[in-house]
């Protein structure tokens, strides 16, 4: 015990109607360093206690003029709010039954007359130490309660803010089912789904180191970057690279985030997947695993920018089946025998072709753990492409049908030219979107422009500069070959290779319109073929979407320059 607390002032109430003996006790105790108070009757002692006088211990003579010690104890116990200090009873009665009744009434110690002062000093010191310790415990409990109350208040505020941010950063999309179970107040797993300006679905499932508040704080930068960059239409390769850079810069070295990102391309019916440190995700159809998306990368926040790999797996995606993604909290949960749920059980249940795999896994996990409280955060997410594509198309059509440009915007022109290997890393559509938003162009019209620019730029790079043929994808394992070949050709670009884009707003035309022009350094197409069969060539280059959104599309000889004219709705 703290010596300062042991030696601090303690008051002892001496209750004895013998003034001489009372004075003797007081003098002796004062010499031992205690403070004393005096009462010559039970009534006087009760008055002091009711007045809440400082009393840490009562030295009580059993027999007084107005009653005995047991009656005094009975009266003290009858007052629930009355302070009850420890009591040492002083009496000449050594009868065992009497002593038993005294202790039953609530005394803490007993001393027999004639009083041995040395023994009295030891008994008083022992009880005072107990009082001092109790005082420390009381203070600590009060401080603990205050701290607990403050911590709970701050946690509630933090939890509200955390959950609000999550709700603001995810969209409700048909075909996307997210189930997360936290092992504590805060969840270190995060699952988000959003639709980009081009109508693509972006999905993120992330699992931060550990769990609770520390994990939740680590994952928040990932949420922020995902939300803002999807809104601008960046590809998931650029998004994961930015996430990794942010975590490397702003989080401790022992913090990292495993994640899987999926981008479903609405128009091209393709899917891109980046898996860094997450369990294998599966594309399932009628009990068969059509594709496994294994982790091929380190988690976010481990490798610096030069070593980080943002490459994705791309495959044709006709819209059938379901994708399941989950965190390691599912497969690592153990039962009473120490057996993990395991990835083998997940694949076994996936192949069973049950009607609702997500619900079946949730139930199986509960039965396995014999509880719904798990050792780690658990996430199970299902993506149904057929419903997702329909939802994305519906939301996109609703959005772009409301496009307009403010009347007071005058003529403007903006252009960009990129050459060499920068073509591979610079995303032109988000740059256009940012420029148009600077002019307060309505977001719905920005979406139309984004779709047109994305398709024009994509075709100019792939088919114009890189000379890739779409027919490559039709061969067995064609998608892998196509994108590997694309990466090889991008690596061989020189300063002579370029792509040039220009936006021109013509305010005084009738109707006012935006001209989007894209020129590339490719060989283009035969001008005679262009003049004789423009529609076939455009369709063959994958530009049917542009024709659907633009009022006019012109291709100029030798076929490496295209202009689309778009008017707001």
XYZ file of C-alpha atoms in Angstrom:
569
model
C 0.000 0.000 0.000
C 1.100 3.571 -0.708
C 2.921 4.854 2.421
C 1.431 8.330 2.008
C -2.047 6.873 2.232
C -1.151 4.711 5.250
C 0.239 7.682 7.192
C -2.433 10.187 6.182
C -4.820 11.456 8.886
C -7.310 8.871 10.146
C -9.973 9.623 12.742
C -10.787 7.151 15.499
C -14.001 7.634 17.476
C -13.513 6.507 21.081
C -16.917 5.681 22.681
C -16.648 5.141 26.457
C -18.588 6.739 29.354
C -15.507 6.468 31.617
C -13.900 9.852 31.028
C -10.538 8.762 32.454
C -10.347 5.619 30.318
C -11.655 7.512 27.279
C -8.918 10.115 27.705
C -6.284 7.415 28.123
C -7.278 5.719 24.889
C -7.314 9.033 23.018
C -3.897 10.063 24.301
C -2.372 6.673 23.446
C -3.795 6.671 19.902
C -2.680 10.248 19.274
C 0.867 9.249 20.213
C 0.603 6.553 17.509
C -0.183 9.235 14.948
C -3.976 8.975 14.798
C -6.584 11.706 15.232
C -9.342 11.045 17.726
C -12.916 12.061 18.402
C -14.649 11.490 21.745
C -18.169 10.311 22.638
C -19.309 9.489 26.194
C -22.624 7.890 25.208
C -24.199 5.931 22.397
C -26.471 8.866 21.601
C -23.502 11.209 21.243
C -21.715 8.674 19.019
C -24.794 8.307 16.785
C -25.068 12.076 16.514
C -21.479 12.297 15.229
C -22.032 9.544 12.668
C -25.318 11.063 11.460
C -23.585 14.419 11.115
C -21.167 12.647 8.743
C -18.178 13.504 10.921
C -14.869 12.093 9.703
C -14.624 8.691 11.393
C -12.454 5.866 10.059
C -12.781 3.469 13.012
C -14.878 3.171 16.200
C -13.375 1.940 19.477
C -16.587 0.965 21.288
C -17.018 0.014 24.944
C -19.707 -2.653 25.205
C -21.586 -1.332 28.230
C -22.509 2.380 28.412
C -25.004 4.333 30.456
C -27.617 4.587 27.630
C -27.280 1.079 26.179
C -24.821 -1.544 25.015
C -22.628 -1.998 21.972
C -24.920 -4.521 20.263
C -27.822 -2.052 20.397
C -25.523 0.584 18.931
C -24.585 -1.724 16.055
C -28.249 -2.592 15.479
C -29.137 1.101 15.182
C -26.247 1.755 12.783
C -27.385 -1.150 10.571
C -30.949 0.169 10.533
C -29.825 3.355 8.744
C -29.102 2.325 5.159
C -27.504 5.650 4.232
C -25.387 5.927 7.382
C -21.626 5.608 7.097
C -20.520 2.347 8.749
C -16.862 2.489 9.844
C -15.070 -0.627 11.234
C -15.755 -1.321 14.956
C -13.465 -2.730 17.668
C -15.548 -3.840 20.652
C -14.033 -3.457 24.165
C -15.469 -5.710 26.899
C -14.510 -7.937 29.822
C -16.831 -10.757 28.647
C -14.879 -13.695 27.200
C -17.872 -16.036 26.732
C -17.612 -17.690 23.256
C -21.345 -17.342 22.570
C -21.207 -13.648 23.457
C -18.222 -13.114 21.191
C -20.039 -14.946 18.397
C -23.077 -12.673 18.781
C -20.840 -9.594 18.643
C -19.196 -10.674 15.386
C -22.606 -11.648 13.987
C -23.797 -8.113 14.707
C -21.018 -6.650 12.575
C -17.973 -5.876 14.713
C -14.601 -6.199 13.003
C -12.471 -7.065 16.024
C -12.688 -7.566 19.777
C -10.382 -6.673 22.686
C -10.772 -7.873 26.286
C -10.448 -5.726 29.361
C -8.101 -4.914 30.948
C -6.910 -3.558 27.613
C -3.414 -4.420 26.428
C -2.440 -1.149 24.746
C 0.189 -2.760 22.499
C -2.407 -5.237 21.237
C -4.868 -2.387 20.783
C -2.315 -0.500 18.686
C -1.799 -3.552 16.443
C -5.526 -4.123 15.968
C -6.191 -0.436 15.239
C -3.292 -0.262 12.741
C -4.516 -3.401 10.938
C -8.040 -2.074 10.559
C -6.839 1.395 9.543
C -4.717 -0.200 6.805
C -7.845 -1.976 5.648
C -9.746 1.322 5.713
C -6.975 3.039 3.752
C -6.954 0.249 1.196
C -10.727 0.413 0.885
C -10.477 4.153 0.383
C -7.960 3.612 -2.453
C -10.196 0.958 -4.007
C -13.211 3.256 -3.792
C -11.308 6.085 -5.463
C -9.973 3.767 -8.133
C -13.440 2.341 -8.775
C -14.852 5.830 -9.113
C -12.060 6.786 -11.517
C -12.563 3.559 -13.427
C -16.282 4.225 -13.746
C -15.569 7.752 -14.956
C -13.048 6.465 -17.464
C -15.410 3.713 -18.586
C -18.258 6.168 -19.021
C -16.043 8.547 -21.019
C -14.686 5.699 -23.129
C -18.194 4.431 -23.864
C -19.308 7.931 -24.846
C -16.330 8.386 -27.181
C -16.785 4.876 -28.592
C -20.454 5.573 -29.321
C -19.513 8.785 -31.127
C -16.769 7.010 -33.074
C -19.080 4.108 -33.913
C -21.811 6.450 -35.130
C -19.292 8.322 -37.318
C -17.813 5.060 -38.629
C -21.186 3.539 -39.502
C -22.386 6.808 -41.041
C -19.324 6.975 -43.284
C -19.856 3.389 -44.374
C -23.513 4.004 -45.158
C -22.553 7.029 -47.257
C -19.916 5.118 -49.201
C -21.924 2.149 -50.414
C -24.951 1.787 -52.668
C -27.846 -0.645 -52.472
C -27.584 -2.579 -55.724
C -29.755 -5.496 -56.833
C -27.720 -8.674 -56.889
C -25.238 -7.541 -54.228
C -25.699 -9.209 -50.838
C -23.291 -8.206 -48.058
C -23.161 -9.950 -44.646
C -20.667 -8.847 -42.013
C -20.421 -9.985 -38.403
C -18.147 -8.049 -36.074
C -16.301 -9.700 -33.203
C -16.366 -6.390 -31.266
C -17.975 -2.943 -31.408
C -16.046 -2.040 -34.554
C -15.648 -4.227 -37.602
C -12.251 -4.547 -39.259
C -13.935 -6.034 -42.336
C -15.517 -3.709 -44.861
C -17.668 -4.504 -47.905
C -18.736 -1.830 -50.406
C -20.400 -1.781 -53.813
C -20.787 1.222 -56.118
C -21.697 1.990 -59.704
C -19.227 4.109 -61.682
C -20.119 6.885 -64.155
C -19.750 4.353 -66.977
C -22.276 1.968 -65.381
C -19.689 -0.565 -64.162
C -20.051 -2.267 -60.800
C -17.148 -1.858 -58.372
C -16.971 -4.160 -55.363
C -14.544 -4.043 -52.437
C -14.096 -6.525 -49.590
C -11.277 -5.580 -47.218
C -9.974 -7.088 -43.975
C -7.665 -4.957 -41.814
C -5.059 -6.317 -39.404
C -6.634 -7.405 -36.104
C -10.133 -6.304 -35.183
C -11.950 -3.602 -33.235
C -11.298 0.135 -33.391
C -7.653 -0.196 -34.491
C -8.671 -2.292 -37.508
C -11.577 0.022 -38.337
C -9.287 3.074 -38.350
C -6.821 1.290 -40.644
C -9.492 0.422 -43.187
C -11.069 3.911 -43.383
C -8.493 5.352 -45.865
C -9.284 2.413 -48.140
C -12.990 3.285 -47.983
C -12.360 6.950 -48.751
C -10.149 6.225 -51.776
C -12.507 3.570 -53.126
C -15.493 5.914 -52.937
C -13.837 8.951 -54.508
C -11.987 7.110 -57.284
C -14.959 4.982 -58.329
C -17.012 8.183 -58.590
C -14.371 9.499 -61.002
C -14.330 6.281 -63.011
C -10.773 5.072 -62.377
C -9.909 1.459 -63.149
C -9.348 -0.846 -60.154
C -5.634 -1.091 -60.995
C -5.253 2.632 -60.357
C -7.477 2.409 -57.283
C -5.519 -0.384 -55.556
C -2.230 1.361 -56.337
C -3.514 4.538 -54.662
C -4.836 2.578 -51.672
C -1.456 0.926 -51.182
C 0.352 4.267 -51.444
C -1.972 5.840 -48.860
C -1.558 2.991 -46.355
C 2.221 2.944 -46.802
C 2.375 6.664 -46.110
C -0.175 7.121 -43.330
C -0.330 3.912 -41.257
C 2.168 2.141 -38.936
C 4.425 -0.510 -40.427
C 2.602 -3.360 -38.674
C -0.774 -2.343 -40.131
C -1.956 -3.699 -43.474
C -5.220 -4.459 -45.263
C -6.026 -7.607 -47.241
C -8.524 -6.819 -49.989
C -10.278 -8.093 -53.078
C -11.567 -5.631 -55.671
C -13.876 -6.569 -58.529
C -14.900 -4.458 -61.499
C -17.751 -5.720 -63.687
C -17.724 -3.958 -67.057
C -21.315 -3.392 -68.066
C -20.755 -2.717 -71.760
C -17.966 -5.237 -72.468
C -19.376 -7.987 -70.211
C -15.934 -8.503 -68.694
C -14.752 -8.772 -65.117
C -11.471 -7.608 -63.581
C -10.363 -9.016 -60.202
C -7.495 -7.985 -57.920
C -6.938 -10.203 -54.873
C -4.312 -9.235 -52.326
C -4.136 -11.509 -49.272
C -7.831 -12.499 -49.197
C -9.175 -16.072 -49.360
C -9.950 -17.415 -52.833
C -13.156 -15.996 -54.335
C -15.249 -18.234 -56.588
C -17.442 -17.759 -59.627
C -20.098 -20.476 -59.320
C -22.864 -21.745 -61.567
C -25.180 -24.660 -60.833
C -22.770 -26.271 -58.388
C -19.709 -25.852 -60.602
C -16.739 -23.575 -59.983
C -16.274 -21.694 -63.254
C -13.362 -19.590 -62.044
C -11.221 -19.301 -58.906
C -9.795 -15.903 -58.065
C -6.853 -16.761 -55.827
C -4.722 -14.211 -54.029
C -1.842 -13.325 -56.343
C -0.612 -10.245 -54.525
C 0.546 -9.042 -51.120
C -1.961 -7.203 -48.940
C -2.203 -3.421 -49.190
C 0.252 -1.420 -47.102
C 3.223 -3.843 -47.226
C 5.127 -3.147 -50.448
C 6.338 0.258 -51.575
C 5.186 1.804 -54.843
C 8.013 0.364 -56.951
C 7.426 -3.226 -55.818
C 3.621 -3.154 -55.612
C 1.785 -5.138 -58.300
C -1.654 -3.811 -59.323
C -2.234 -6.210 -62.234
C -5.653 -7.831 -62.444
C -7.158 -11.079 -63.684
C -9.610 -10.435 -66.521
C -12.161 -12.848 -67.937
C -15.256 -12.892 -70.114
C -18.353 -12.636 -67.980
C -21.624 -13.520 -69.637
C -23.718 -12.732 -66.563
C -24.532 -16.253 -65.400
C -23.788 -17.682 -61.977
C -22.738 -16.055 -58.725
C -19.483 -14.774 -57.232
C -18.764 -15.456 -53.560
C -16.084 -13.579 -51.618
C -15.400 -13.870 -47.895
C -12.859 -12.938 -45.224
C -10.566 -15.361 -43.391
C -12.689 -14.967 -40.263
C -15.068 -17.484 -41.856
C -12.587 -20.258 -42.630
C -10.442 -19.770 -39.510
C -13.265 -19.956 -36.933
C -12.690 -23.028 -34.730
C -15.139 -25.248 -32.878
C -14.828 -26.716 -29.375
C -12.476 -29.406 -30.706
C -10.176 -26.819 -32.268
C -11.177 -27.650 -35.872
C -11.369 -24.717 -38.278
C -14.361 -24.123 -40.546
C -11.898 -24.349 -43.491
C -11.953 -23.328 -47.143
C -12.611 -26.970 -48.052
C -15.984 -26.751 -46.358
C -16.779 -23.564 -48.284
C -16.049 -25.203 -51.642
C -17.943 -28.339 -50.618
C -21.028 -26.272 -49.788
C -20.582 -24.242 -52.992
C -20.654 -27.435 -55.062
C -23.828 -28.582 -53.310
C -25.740 -26.000 -55.380
C -27.931 -24.974 -52.445
C -30.574 -22.363 -53.151
C -29.066 -19.673 -50.895
C -25.351 -20.299 -50.339
C -24.835 -17.197 -48.198
C -27.601 -18.177 -45.742
C -26.343 -21.773 -45.700
C -22.799 -20.656 -44.834
C -24.044 -18.356 -42.071
C -26.047 -21.207 -40.528
C -23.172 -23.684 -40.910
C -20.760 -21.260 -39.222
C -23.160 -20.767 -36.319
C -23.535 -24.531 -35.873
C -19.769 -25.053 -36.165
C -18.925 -22.484 -33.486
C -22.043 -23.259 -31.399
C -22.385 -19.489 -31.055
C -22.944 -16.307 -33.034
C -19.988 -14.601 -31.342
C -16.855 -15.284 -33.368
C -13.166 -14.827 -32.629
C -12.609 -12.612 -35.675
C -14.709 -10.417 -37.938
C -16.540 -12.487 -40.557
C -17.750 -11.383 -44.007
C -19.659 -13.366 -46.634
C -20.603 -11.523 -49.821
C -22.508 -12.701 -52.889
C -22.590 -11.020 -56.305
C -25.187 -12.087 -58.912
C -24.057 -10.623 -62.259
C -27.393 -10.974 -64.050
C -29.206 -8.872 -61.464
C -26.238 -6.515 -61.084
C -25.964 -5.738 -64.815
C -29.698 -5.071 -65.023
C -29.524 -2.783 -61.977
C -26.468 -0.928 -63.297
C -28.066 -0.415 -66.712
C -31.302 0.826 -65.150
C -29.526 3.297 -62.867
C -27.266 4.465 -65.687
C -30.198 5.053 -68.051
C -32.087 6.963 -65.361
C -29.031 9.116 -64.680
C -27.984 9.992 -68.240
C -31.563 10.783 -69.263
C -31.431 13.907 -67.098
C -28.290 15.512 -68.539
C -28.073 19.255 -69.111
C -25.585 22.124 -69.276
C -26.193 25.498 -67.648
C -27.200 28.168 -70.138
C -24.623 30.715 -69.019
C -21.626 28.513 -69.918
C -19.891 29.977 -72.969
C -17.687 28.267 -75.541
C -14.696 26.371 -74.185
C -12.116 23.908 -75.419
C -9.874 21.504 -73.531
C -7.420 18.950 -74.815
C -4.727 16.526 -73.771
C -2.043 14.615 -75.677
C -0.169 11.684 -74.155
C 2.688 9.753 -75.714
C 4.977 6.827 -74.952
C 4.585 4.614 -71.912
C 2.504 7.236 -70.099
C -0.375 6.031 -72.257
C -0.506 2.905 -70.089
C -0.809 4.730 -66.767
C -2.752 7.931 -67.495
C -6.535 7.563 -67.260
C -8.051 10.156 -69.581
C -11.810 9.729 -68.809
C -11.479 10.759 -65.133
C -9.452 13.806 -66.237
C -12.282 14.822 -68.570
C -14.831 14.323 -65.817
C -12.857 16.527 -63.431
C -12.526 19.263 -66.076
C -16.250 19.283 -66.863
C -17.162 19.399 -63.167
C -14.949 22.492 -62.869
C -17.366 24.168 -65.295
C -20.345 22.978 -63.212
C -21.530 20.681 -65.987
C -24.394 18.517 -64.734
C -23.178 15.121 -63.468
C -25.639 13.238 -65.656
C -24.205 14.881 -68.801
C -20.716 14.189 -67.427
C -21.657 10.503 -67.306
C -22.610 10.497 -70.979
C -19.293 12.147 -71.866
C -17.456 9.702 -69.616
C -19.001 6.724 -71.401
C -18.201 8.120 -74.840
C -14.637 9.133 -73.968
C -13.972 5.780 -72.258
C -15.000 3.847 -75.332
C -13.192 6.135 -77.783
C -9.952 6.110 -75.790
C -10.098 2.368 -75.138
C -10.538 1.596 -78.829
C -7.878 4.120 -79.891
C -5.311 2.515 -77.563
C -6.174 -1.162 -78.016
C -7.068 -1.287 -81.687
C -5.340 1.831 -82.989
C -1.994 2.166 -81.211
C -1.511 -1.444 -80.005
C -3.164 -3.060 -83.050
C -4.944 -5.672 -80.954
C -7.803 -7.620 -82.523
C -10.946 -8.339 -80.496
C -11.057 -11.774 -82.133
C -8.117 -12.776 -79.907
C -10.583 -13.088 -77.007
C -12.603 -15.718 -78.869
C -9.799 -18.292 -78.692
C -9.439 -20.733 -75.730
C -7.947 -18.794 -72.836
C -8.298 -15.786 -75.112
C -8.769 -13.219 -72.402
C -5.537 -14.083 -70.642
C -3.667 -14.050 -73.949
C -5.277 -10.742 -74.992
C -4.292 -8.893 -71.810
C -0.824 -10.408 -71.616
C -0.237 -9.323 -75.196
C -1.634 -5.897 -74.337
C 0.848 -5.494 -71.465
C 3.721 -6.533 -73.745
C 2.809 -4.004 -76.426
C 2.282 -1.228 -73.877
C 5.811 -1.862 -72.595
C 7.171 -1.343 -76.126
C 5.570 2.075 -76.727
C 7.845 4.920 -77.833
C 7.560 8.692 -78.056
C 6.162 8.259 -81.574
C 3.055 6.580 -80.163
C 0.416 9.015 -78.959
C -3.254 9.563 -78.232
C -4.846 12.993 -78.403
C -8.254 14.035 -77.080
C -10.103 17.324 -77.372
C -13.396 18.529 -75.880
C -15.066 21.539 -77.513
C -18.313 23.065 -76.237
C -20.209 24.987 -78.914
C -22.668 27.141 -77.015
C -24.060 29.173 -79.939
C -24.996 26.213 -82.130
C -28.557 24.988 -82.446
C -28.740 22.925 -80.394
C -25.651 23.623 -78.231
C -23.404 20.567 -78.236
C -20.084 19.091 -77.153
C -17.643 17.752 -79.718
C -15.397 14.919 -78.509
C -12.432 14.188 -80.782
C -9.878 11.411 -80.409
C -6.837 10.937 -82.644
C -4.218 8.195 -82.282
C -0.892 7.316 -83.911
C -2.164 4.041 -85.346
C -2.459 3.223 -89.016
C -6.231 3.622 -89.005
C -8.547 2.019 -91.536
C -8.877 2.141 -95.290
C -10.715 5.351 -96.179
C -12.719 3.663 -98.965
C -13.978 1.031 -96.549
C -14.841 3.746 -94.066
C -16.850 5.697 -96.635
C -18.691 2.629 -97.919
C -19.471 0.855 -94.656
C -19.069 3.186 -91.724
C -21.623 1.431 -89.510
C -19.985 -1.984 -89.845
C -16.544 -0.604 -89.040
C -17.791 1.309 -86.025
C -19.568 -1.712 -84.708
C -16.514 -3.852 -85.366
C -14.381 -1.442 -83.324
C -16.765 -1.731 -80.401
C -18.175 1.798 -80.802
C -21.870 0.984 -80.936
C -22.268 2.566 -77.507
C -20.943 5.854 -78.887
C -23.511 5.792 -81.679
C -26.267 5.188 -79.118
C -25.255 8.177 -76.997
C -24.060 10.673 -79.604
C -26.161 12.566 -82.131
C -23.436 12.217 -84.756
C -20.260 10.178 -85.194
C -17.670 10.925 -87.885
C -14.576 8.875 -88.736
C -11.958 10.641 -90.836
C -9.342 9.034 -93.104
C -7.191 7.116 -92.590
C -9.424 5.971 -89.721
C -7.363 7.075 -86.709
C -9.445 10.201 -86.039
C -13.023 10.062 -84.716
C -15.369 12.852 -83.610
C -18.617 12.446 -81.675
C -21.168 15.246 -81.354
C -23.285 15.096 -78.174
C -26.132 17.386 -77.110
C -27.586 17.499 -73.578
C -31.026 15.937 -73.158
